[in-house]
PDB file of C-alpha atoms in Angstrom:
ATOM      1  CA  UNK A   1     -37.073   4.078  12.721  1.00  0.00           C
ATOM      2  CA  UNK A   2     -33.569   2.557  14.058  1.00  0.00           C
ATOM      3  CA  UNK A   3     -33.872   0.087  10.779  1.00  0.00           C
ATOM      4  CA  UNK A   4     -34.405   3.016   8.428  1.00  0.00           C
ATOM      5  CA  UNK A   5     -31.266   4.570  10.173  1.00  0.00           C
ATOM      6  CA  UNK A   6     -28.882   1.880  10.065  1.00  0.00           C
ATOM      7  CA  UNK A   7     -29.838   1.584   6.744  1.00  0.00           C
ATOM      8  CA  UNK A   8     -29.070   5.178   5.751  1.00  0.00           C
ATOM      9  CA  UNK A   9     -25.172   5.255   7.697  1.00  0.00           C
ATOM     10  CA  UNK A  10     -24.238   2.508   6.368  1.00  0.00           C
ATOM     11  CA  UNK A  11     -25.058   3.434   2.650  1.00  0.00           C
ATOM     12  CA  UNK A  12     -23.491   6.441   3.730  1.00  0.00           C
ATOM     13  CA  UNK A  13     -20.700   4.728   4.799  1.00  0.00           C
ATOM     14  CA  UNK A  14     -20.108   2.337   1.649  1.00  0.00           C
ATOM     15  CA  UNK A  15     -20.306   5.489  -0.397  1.00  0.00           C
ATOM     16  CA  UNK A  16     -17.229   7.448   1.467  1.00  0.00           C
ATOM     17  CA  UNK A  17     -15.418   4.046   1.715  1.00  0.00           C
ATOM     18  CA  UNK A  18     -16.043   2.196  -1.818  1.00  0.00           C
ATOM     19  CA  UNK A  19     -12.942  -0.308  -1.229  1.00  0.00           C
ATOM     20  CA  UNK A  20     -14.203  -1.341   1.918  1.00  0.00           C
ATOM     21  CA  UNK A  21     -16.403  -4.686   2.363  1.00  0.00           C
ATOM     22  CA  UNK A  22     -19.715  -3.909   2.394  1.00  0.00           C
ATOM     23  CA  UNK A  23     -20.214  -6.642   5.467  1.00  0.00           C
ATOM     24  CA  UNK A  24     -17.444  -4.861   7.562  1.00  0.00           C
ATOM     25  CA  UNK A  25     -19.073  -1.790   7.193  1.00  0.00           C
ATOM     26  CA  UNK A  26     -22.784  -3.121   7.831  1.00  0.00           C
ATOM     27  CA  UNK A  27     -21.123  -4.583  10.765  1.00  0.00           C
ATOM     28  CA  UNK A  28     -19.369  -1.522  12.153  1.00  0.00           C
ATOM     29  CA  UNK A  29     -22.513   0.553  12.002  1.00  0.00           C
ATOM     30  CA  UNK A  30     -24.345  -2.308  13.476  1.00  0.00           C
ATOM     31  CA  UNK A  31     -21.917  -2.649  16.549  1.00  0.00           C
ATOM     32  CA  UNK A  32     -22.455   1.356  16.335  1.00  0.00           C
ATOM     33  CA  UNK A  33     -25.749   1.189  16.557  1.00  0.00           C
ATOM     34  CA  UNK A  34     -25.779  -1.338  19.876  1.00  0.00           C
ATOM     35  CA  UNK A  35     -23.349   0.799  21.689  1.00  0.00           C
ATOM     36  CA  UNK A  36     -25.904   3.853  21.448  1.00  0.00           C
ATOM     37  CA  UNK A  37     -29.394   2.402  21.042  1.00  0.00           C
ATOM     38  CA  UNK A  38     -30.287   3.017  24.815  1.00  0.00           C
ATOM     39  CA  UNK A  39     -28.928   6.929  24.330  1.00  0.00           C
ATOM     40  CA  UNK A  40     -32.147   8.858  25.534  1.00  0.00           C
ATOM     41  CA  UNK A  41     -31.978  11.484  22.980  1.00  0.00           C
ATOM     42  CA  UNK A  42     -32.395   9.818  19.391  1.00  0.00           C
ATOM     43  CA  UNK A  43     -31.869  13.508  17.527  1.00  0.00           C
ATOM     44  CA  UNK A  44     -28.420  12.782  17.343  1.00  0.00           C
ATOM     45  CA  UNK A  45     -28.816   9.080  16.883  1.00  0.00           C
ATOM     46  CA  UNK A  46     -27.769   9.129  13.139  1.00  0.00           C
ATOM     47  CA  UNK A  47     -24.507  11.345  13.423  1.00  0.00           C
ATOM     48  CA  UNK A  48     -23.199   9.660  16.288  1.00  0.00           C
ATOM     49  CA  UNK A  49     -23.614   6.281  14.631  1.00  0.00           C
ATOM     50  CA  UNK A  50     -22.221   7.324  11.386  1.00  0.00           C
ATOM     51  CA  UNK A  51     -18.922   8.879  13.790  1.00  0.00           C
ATOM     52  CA  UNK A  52     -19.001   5.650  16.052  1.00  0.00           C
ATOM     53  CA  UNK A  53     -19.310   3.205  12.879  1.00  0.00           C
ATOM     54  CA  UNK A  54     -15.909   5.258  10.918  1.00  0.00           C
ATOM     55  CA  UNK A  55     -13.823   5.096  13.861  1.00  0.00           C
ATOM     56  CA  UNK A  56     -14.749   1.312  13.919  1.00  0.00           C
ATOM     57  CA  UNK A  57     -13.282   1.044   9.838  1.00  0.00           C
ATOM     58  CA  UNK A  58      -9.809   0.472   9.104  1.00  0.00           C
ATOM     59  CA  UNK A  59      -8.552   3.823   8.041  1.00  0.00           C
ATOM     60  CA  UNK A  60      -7.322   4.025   3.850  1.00  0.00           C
ATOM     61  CA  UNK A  61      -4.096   3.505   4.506  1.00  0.00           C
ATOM     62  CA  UNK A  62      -4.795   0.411   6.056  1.00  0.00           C
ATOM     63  CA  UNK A  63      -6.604  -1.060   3.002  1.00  0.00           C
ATOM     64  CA  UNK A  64      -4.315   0.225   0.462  1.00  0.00           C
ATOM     65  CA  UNK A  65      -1.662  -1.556   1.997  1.00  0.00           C
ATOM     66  CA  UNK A  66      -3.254  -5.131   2.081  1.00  0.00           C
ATOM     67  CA  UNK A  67      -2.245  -7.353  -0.927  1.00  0.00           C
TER      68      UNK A  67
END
């Protein structure tokens, strides 16, 4: 089940942030994902993640402004 999930966020994820790497995102959900996999209540699993994993992303601005 946590496989499936990661899976989901971070399509999610490359969806919402198409100029993004898709490694840094994989990897920002992952990190996400070890932060809350001992949580004892999974309902929430996905959400949190997917909340976790964005604040882990550089925000637009950030990547618009790279050369």
């Amino acid at each position: 089940m946590d496989a499936v999930t990661i899976d989901h966020v971070t399509e999610r994820l490359i969806k919402a942030h198409p100029k993004l790497d898709a490694r840094l995102v994989q990897s920002s959900v992952q990190t996400a994902y070890e932060e809350l996999r001992y949580a004892r209540v999974r309902t929430y699993l996905p959400v949190l993640m997917e909340r976790r994993a964005r604040d882990l992303l550089p925000s637009d601005e950030q990547v618009q402004s790279r050369p």
